[in-house]
XYZ file of N, CA, C and O in Angstrom:
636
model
N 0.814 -1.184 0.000
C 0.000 0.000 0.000
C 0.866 1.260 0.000
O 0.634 2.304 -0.610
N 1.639 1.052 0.588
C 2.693 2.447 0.943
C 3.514 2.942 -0.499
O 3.920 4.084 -0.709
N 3.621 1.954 -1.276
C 3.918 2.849 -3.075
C 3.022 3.018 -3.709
O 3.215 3.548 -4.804
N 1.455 2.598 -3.264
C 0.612 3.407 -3.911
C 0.260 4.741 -3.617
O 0.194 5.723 -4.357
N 0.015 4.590 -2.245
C 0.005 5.981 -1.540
C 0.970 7.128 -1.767
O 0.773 8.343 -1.793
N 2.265 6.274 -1.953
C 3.275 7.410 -2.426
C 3.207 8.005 -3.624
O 3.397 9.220 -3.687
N 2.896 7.175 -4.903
C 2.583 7.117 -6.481
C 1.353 8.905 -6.361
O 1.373 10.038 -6.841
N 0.317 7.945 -5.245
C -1.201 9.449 -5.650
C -0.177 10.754 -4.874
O -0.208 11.827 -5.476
N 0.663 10.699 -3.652
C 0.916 12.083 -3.413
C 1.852 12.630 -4.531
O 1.689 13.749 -5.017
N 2.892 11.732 -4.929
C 3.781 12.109 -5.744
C 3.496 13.315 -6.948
O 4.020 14.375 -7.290
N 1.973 12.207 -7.491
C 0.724 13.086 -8.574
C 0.844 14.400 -8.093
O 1.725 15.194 -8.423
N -0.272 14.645 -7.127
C -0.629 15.787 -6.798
C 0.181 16.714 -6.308
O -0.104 17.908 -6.213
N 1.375 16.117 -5.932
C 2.404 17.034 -6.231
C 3.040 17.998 -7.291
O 3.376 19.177 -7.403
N 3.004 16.481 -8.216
C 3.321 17.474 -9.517
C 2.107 18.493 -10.048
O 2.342 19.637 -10.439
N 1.084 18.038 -10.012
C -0.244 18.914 -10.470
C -0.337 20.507 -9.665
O -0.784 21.531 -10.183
N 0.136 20.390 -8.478
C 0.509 21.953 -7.413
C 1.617 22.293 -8.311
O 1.286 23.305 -8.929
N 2.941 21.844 -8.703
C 3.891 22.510 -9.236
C 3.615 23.097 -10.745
O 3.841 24.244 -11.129
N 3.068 22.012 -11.495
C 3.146 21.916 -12.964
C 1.752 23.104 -13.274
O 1.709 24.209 -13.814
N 0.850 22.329 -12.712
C -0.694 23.120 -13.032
C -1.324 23.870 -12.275
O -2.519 23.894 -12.571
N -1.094 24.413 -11.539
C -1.482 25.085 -9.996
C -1.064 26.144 -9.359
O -1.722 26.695 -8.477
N 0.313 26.600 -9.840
C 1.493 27.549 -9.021
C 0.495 28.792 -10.136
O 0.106 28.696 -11.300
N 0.345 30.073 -8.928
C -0.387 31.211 -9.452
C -1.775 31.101 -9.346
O -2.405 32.158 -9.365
N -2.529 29.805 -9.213
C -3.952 29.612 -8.592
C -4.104 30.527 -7.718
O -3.259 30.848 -6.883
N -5.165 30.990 -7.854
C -5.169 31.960 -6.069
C -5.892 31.651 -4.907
O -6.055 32.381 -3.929
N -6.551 29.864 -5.190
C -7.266 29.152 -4.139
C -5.837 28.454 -3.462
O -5.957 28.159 -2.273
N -4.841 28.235 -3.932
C -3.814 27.430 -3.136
C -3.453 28.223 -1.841
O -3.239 29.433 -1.907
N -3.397 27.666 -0.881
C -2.969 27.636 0.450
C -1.863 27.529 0.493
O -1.540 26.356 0.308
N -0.503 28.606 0.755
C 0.736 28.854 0.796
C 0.967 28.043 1.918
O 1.822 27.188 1.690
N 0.346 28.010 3.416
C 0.820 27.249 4.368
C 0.786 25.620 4.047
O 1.630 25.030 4.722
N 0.069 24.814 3.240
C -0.238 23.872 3.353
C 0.743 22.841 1.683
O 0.905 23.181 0.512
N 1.029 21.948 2.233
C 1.245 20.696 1.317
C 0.553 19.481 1.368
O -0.303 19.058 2.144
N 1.257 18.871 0.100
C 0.217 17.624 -0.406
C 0.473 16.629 1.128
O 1.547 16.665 1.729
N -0.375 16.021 1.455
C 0.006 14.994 2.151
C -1.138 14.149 2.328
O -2.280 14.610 2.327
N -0.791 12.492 2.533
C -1.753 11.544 3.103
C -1.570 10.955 4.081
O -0.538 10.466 4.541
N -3.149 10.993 4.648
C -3.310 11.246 6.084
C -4.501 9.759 6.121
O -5.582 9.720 5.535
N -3.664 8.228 7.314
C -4.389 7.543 8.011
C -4.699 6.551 7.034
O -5.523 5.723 7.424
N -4.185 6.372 5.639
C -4.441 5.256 4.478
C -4.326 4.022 5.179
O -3.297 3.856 5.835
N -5.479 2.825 5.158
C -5.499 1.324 4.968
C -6.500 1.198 4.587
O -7.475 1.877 4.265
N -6.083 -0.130 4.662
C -6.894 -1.526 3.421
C -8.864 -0.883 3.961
O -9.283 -0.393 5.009
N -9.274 -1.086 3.184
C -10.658 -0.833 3.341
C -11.887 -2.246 3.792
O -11.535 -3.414 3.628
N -12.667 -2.053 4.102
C -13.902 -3.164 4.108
C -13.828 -4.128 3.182
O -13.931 -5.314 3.494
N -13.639 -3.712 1.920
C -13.776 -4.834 0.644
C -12.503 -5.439 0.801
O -11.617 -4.633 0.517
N -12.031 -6.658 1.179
C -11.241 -7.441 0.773
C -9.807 -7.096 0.826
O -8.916 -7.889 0.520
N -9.669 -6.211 1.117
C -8.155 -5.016 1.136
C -7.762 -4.817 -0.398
O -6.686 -5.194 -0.864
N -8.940 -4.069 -1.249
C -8.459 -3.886 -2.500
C -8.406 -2.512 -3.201
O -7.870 -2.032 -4.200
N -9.187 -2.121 -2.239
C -9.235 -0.180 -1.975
C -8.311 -0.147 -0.992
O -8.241 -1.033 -0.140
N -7.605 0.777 -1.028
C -6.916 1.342 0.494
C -7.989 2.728 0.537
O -8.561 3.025 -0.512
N -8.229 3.540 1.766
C -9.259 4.192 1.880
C -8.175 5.487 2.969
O -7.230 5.090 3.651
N -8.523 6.727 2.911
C -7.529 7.524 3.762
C -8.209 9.175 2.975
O -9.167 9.429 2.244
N -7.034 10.047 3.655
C -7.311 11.413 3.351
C -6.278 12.247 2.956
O -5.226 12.531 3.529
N -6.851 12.686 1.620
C -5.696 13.457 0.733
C -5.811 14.964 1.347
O -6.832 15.541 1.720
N -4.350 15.471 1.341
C -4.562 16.826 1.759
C -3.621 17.276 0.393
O -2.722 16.641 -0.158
N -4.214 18.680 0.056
C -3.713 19.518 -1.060
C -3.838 21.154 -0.490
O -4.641 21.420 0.404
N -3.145 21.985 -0.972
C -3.062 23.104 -0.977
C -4.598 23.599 -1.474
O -4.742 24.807 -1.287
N -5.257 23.229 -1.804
C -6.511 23.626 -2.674
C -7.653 22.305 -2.272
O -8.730 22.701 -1.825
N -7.531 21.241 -2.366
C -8.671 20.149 -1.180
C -7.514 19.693 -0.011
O -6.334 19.823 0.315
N -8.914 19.003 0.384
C -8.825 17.770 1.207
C -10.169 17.080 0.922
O -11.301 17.546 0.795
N -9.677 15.782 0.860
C -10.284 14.668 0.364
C -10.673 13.093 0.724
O -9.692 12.362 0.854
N -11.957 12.482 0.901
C -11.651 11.309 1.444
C -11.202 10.521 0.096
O -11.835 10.850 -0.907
N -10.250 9.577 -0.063
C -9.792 8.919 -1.399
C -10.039 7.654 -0.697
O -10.002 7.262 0.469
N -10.370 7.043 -2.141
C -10.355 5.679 -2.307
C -9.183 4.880 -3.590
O -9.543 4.800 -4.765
N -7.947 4.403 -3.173
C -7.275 3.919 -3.947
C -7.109 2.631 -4.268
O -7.172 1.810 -3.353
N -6.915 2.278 -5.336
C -6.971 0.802 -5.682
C -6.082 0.085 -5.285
O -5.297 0.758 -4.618
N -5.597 -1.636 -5.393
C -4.815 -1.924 -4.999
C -3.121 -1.863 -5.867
O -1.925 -1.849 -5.574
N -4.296 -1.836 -7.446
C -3.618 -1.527 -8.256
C -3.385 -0.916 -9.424
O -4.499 -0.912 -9.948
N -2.721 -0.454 -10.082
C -2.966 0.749 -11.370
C -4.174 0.289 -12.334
O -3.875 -0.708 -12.991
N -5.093 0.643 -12.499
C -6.112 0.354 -13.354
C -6.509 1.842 -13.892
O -6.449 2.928 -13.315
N -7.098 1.362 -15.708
C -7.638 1.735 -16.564
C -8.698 2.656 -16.252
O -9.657 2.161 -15.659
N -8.724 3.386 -16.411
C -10.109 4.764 -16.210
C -11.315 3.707 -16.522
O -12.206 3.731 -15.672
N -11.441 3.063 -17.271
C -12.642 2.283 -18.051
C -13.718 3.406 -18.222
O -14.812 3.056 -17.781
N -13.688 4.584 -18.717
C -14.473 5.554 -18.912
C -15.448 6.320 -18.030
O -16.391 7.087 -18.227
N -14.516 5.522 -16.435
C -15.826 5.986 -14.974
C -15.003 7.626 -14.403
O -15.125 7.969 -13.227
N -14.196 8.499 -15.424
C -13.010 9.601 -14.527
C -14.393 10.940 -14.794
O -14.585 11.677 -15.761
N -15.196 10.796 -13.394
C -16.071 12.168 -13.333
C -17.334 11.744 -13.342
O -18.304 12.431 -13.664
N -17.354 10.435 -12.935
C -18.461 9.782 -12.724
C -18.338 9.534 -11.256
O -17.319 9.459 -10.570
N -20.030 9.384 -10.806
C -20.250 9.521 -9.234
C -20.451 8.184 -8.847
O -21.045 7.503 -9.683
N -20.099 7.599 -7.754
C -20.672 6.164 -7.067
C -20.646 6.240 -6.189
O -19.677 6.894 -5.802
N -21.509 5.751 -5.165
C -21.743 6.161 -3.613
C -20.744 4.413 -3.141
O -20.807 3.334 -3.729
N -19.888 4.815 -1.847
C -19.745 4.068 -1.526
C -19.076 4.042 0.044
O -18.545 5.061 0.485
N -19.120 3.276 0.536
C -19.232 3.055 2.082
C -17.378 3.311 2.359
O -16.367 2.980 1.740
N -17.567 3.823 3.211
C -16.653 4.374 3.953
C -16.469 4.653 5.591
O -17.027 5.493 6.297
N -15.717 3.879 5.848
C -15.859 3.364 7.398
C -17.543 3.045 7.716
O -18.308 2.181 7.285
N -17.701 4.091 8.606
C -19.455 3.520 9.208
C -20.465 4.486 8.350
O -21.650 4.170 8.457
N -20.240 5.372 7.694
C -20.658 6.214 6.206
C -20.882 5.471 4.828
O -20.254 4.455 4.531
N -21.759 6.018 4.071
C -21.670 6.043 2.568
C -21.720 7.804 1.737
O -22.627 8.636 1.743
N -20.437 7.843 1.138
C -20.620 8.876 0.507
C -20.447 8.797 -1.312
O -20.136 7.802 -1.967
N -20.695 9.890 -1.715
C -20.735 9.925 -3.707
C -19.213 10.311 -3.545
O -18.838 11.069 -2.650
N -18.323 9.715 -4.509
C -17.362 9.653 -5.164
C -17.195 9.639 -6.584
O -17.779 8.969 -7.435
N -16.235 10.556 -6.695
C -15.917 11.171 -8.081
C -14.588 10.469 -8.742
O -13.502 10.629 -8.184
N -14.703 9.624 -10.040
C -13.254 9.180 -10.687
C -12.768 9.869 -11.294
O -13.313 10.706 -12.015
N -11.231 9.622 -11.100
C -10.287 10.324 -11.294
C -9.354 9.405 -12.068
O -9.711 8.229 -12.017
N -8.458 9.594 -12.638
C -7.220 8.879 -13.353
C -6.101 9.564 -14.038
O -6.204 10.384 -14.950
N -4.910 9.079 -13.425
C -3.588 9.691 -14.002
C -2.771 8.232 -14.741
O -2.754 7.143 -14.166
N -2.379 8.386 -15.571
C -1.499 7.114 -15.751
C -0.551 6.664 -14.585
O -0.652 5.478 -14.270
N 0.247 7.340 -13.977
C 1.043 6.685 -12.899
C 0.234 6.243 -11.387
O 0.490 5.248 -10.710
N -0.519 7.008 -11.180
C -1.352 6.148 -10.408
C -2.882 5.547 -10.607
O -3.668 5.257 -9.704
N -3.085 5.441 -12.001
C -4.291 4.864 -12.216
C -5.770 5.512 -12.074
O -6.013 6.705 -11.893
N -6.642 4.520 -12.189
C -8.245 5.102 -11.422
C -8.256 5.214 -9.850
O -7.801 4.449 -8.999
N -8.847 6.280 -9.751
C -8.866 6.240 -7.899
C -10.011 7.381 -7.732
O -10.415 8.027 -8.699
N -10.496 7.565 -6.401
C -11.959 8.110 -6.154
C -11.789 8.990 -5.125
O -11.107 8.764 -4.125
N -12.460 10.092 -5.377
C -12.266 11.101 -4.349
C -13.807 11.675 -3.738
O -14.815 11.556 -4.436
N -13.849 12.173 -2.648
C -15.047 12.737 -1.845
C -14.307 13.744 -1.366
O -13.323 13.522 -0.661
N -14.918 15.653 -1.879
C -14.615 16.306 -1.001
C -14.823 16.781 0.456
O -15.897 17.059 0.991
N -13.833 16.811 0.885
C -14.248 17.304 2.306
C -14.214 18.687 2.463
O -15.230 19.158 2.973
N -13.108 19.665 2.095
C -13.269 20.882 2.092
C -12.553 21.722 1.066
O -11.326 21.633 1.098
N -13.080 22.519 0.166
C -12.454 23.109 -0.481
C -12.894 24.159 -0.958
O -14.097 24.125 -1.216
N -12.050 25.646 -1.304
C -10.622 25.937 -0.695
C -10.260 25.357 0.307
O -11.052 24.665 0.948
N -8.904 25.521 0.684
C -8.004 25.638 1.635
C -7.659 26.396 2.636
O -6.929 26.131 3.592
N -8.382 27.630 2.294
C -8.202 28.941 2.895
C -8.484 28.979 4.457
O -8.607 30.100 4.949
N -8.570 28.148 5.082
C -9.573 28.538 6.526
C -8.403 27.845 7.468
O -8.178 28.025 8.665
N -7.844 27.126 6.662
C -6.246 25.907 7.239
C -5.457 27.214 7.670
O -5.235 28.089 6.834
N -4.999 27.346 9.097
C -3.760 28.144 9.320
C -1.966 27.660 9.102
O -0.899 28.266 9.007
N -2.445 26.139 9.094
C -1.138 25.237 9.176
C -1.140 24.238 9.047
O -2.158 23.816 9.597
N -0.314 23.047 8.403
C -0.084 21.704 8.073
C -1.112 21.213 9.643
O -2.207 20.798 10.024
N -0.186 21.511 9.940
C -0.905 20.802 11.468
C -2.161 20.733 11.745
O -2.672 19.884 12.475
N -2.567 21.372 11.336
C -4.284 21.462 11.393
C -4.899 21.251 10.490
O -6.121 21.324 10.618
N -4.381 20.933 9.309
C -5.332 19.996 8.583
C -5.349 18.736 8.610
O -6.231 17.956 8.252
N -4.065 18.505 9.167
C -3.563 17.232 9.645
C -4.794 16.426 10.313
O -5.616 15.535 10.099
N -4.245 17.569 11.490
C -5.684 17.115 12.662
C -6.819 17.055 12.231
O -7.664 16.251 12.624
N -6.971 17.866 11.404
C -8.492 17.832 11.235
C -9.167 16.882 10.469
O -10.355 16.583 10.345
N -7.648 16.297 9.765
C -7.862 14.947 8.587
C -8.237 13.966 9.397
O -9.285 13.386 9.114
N -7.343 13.473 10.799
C -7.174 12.509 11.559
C -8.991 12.857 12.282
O -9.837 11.990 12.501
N -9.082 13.765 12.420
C -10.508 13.724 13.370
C -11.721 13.259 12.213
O -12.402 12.309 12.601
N -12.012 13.706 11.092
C -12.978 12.891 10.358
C -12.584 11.705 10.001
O -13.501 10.968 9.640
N -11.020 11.050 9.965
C -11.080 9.531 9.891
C -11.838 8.676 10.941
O -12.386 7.574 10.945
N -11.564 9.947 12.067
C -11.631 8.831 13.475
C -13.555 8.860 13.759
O -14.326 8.043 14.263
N -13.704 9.949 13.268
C -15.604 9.782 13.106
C -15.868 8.598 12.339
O -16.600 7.703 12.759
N -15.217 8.566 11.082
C -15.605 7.671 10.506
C -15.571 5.820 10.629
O -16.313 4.896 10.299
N -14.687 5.929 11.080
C -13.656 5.145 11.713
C -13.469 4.430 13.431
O -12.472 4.280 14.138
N -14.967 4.099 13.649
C -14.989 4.591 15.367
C -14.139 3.127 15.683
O -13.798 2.231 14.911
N -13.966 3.277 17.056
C -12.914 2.006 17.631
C -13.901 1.184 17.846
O -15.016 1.502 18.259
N -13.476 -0.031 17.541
C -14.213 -1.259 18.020
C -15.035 -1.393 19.672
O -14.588 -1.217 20.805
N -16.091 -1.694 19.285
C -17.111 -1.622 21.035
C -16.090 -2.981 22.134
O -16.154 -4.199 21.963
N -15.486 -2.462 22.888
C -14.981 -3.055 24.358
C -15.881 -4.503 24.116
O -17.096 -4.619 23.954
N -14.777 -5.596 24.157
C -15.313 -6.767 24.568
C -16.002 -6.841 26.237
O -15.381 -6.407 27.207
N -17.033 -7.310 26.308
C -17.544 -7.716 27.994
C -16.597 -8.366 28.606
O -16.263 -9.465 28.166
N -15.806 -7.675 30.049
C -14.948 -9.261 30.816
C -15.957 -10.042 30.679
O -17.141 -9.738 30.530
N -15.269 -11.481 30.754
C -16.075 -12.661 30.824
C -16.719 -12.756 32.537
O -16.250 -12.002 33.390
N -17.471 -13.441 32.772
C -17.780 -13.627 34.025
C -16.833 -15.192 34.552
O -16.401 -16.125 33.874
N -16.779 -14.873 36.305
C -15.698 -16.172 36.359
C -16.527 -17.112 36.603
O -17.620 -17.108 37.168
N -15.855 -18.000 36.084
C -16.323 -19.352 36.130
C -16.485 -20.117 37.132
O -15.406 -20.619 37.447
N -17.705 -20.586 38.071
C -17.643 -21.067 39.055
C -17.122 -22.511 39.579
O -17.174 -23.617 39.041
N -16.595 -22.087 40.839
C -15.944 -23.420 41.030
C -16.879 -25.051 40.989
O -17.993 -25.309 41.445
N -16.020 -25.820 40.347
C -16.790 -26.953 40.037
C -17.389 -27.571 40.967
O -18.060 -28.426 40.387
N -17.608 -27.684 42.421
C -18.486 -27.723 43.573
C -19.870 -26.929 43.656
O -21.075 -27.175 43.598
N -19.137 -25.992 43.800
C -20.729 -24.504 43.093
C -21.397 -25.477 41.917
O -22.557 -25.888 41.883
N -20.469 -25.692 41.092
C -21.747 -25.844 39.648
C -22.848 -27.094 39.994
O -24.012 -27.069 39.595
N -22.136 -28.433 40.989
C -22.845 -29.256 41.005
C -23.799 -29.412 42.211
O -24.807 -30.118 42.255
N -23.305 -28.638 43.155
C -24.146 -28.761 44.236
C -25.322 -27.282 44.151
O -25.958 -26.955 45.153
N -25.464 -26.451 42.694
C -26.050 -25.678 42.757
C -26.019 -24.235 43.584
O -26.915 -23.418 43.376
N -24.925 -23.949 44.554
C -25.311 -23.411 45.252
C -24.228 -22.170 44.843
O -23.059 -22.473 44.604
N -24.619 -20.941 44.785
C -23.828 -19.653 44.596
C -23.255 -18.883 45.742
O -23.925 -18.693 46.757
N -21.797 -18.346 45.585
C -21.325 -17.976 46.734
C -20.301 -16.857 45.887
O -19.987 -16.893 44.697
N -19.965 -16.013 46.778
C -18.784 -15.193 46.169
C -17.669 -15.676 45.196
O -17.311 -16.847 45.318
N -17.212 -15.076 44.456
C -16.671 -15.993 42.986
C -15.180 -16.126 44.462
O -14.827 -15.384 45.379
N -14.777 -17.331 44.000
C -13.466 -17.632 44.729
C -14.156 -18.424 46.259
O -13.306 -18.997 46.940
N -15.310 -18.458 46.678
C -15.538 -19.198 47.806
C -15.315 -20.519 48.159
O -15.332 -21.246 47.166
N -15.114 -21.098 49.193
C -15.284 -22.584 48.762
C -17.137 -23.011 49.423
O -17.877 -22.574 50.304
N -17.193 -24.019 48.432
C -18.570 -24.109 48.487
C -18.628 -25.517 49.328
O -19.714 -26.014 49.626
């Protein structure tokens, strides 16, 4: 996953330098970066994470591997994302392939600093993304006297 991830920032790197420099939505404080990428729900064949750009931030969906536009680049598909479903837009570069984006905010303008879009990337992953619900301790198991003579006593008693 980690040279794909590198492949899409690499992109949008060049797209800030090559196609972008003199925009007047770009955010001088801010660079490309990805923020919290793994394997997704399906099978680990999307990696799923958040693109940051001088101009978006983005939830992306990347493939596992370079694939063909197949004519879907600007076409919408709703699709699940952590405990969400949102519309996603295709995209395709030859070096990193088809891949899917959901904006989250754009301009850039409201970002004071890397750091805070950072954070702010990491806080809608983690909405999305909630931690697994706490297993129940088990209850202890009563001593095998208790179980047969029926009778309940403080866990650890002798019965």
């Amino acid at each position: 996953m980690e040279h794909r991830v590198s492949a899409l920032v690499q992109f949008y790197r060049l797209v800030q330098t090559e196609r972008m420099q003199g925009v007047p939505i770009l955010n001088p404080a801010l660079s490309v970066e990805a923020v919290g990428f793994r394997w997704g729900d399906d099978e680990q064949t999307v990696a799923e994470g958040v693109l940051i750009t001088p101009w978006f931030m983005s939830l992306v969906r990347l493939p596992r591997a370079v694939e063909g536009h197949g004519g879907r680049v600007a076409r919408k598909a709703v699709h699940g994302f952590g405990s969400e479903r949102f519309e996603f837009i295709g995209a395709h570069d030859p070096a990193v392939g088809y891949h899917e984006t959901c904006a989250l905010f754009s301009p850039m303008g409201g970002f004071a600093t890397q750091a805070q879009a950072v954070e702010t990337a990491e806080a809608s992953l983690a909405l999305l993304r909630p931690a697994p619900a706490p297993v129940p301790a088990a209850e202890p198991v009563p001593a095998r006297r208790t179980f047969f003579t029926g009778r309940r006593g403080a866990p650890g008693a002798v019965a």
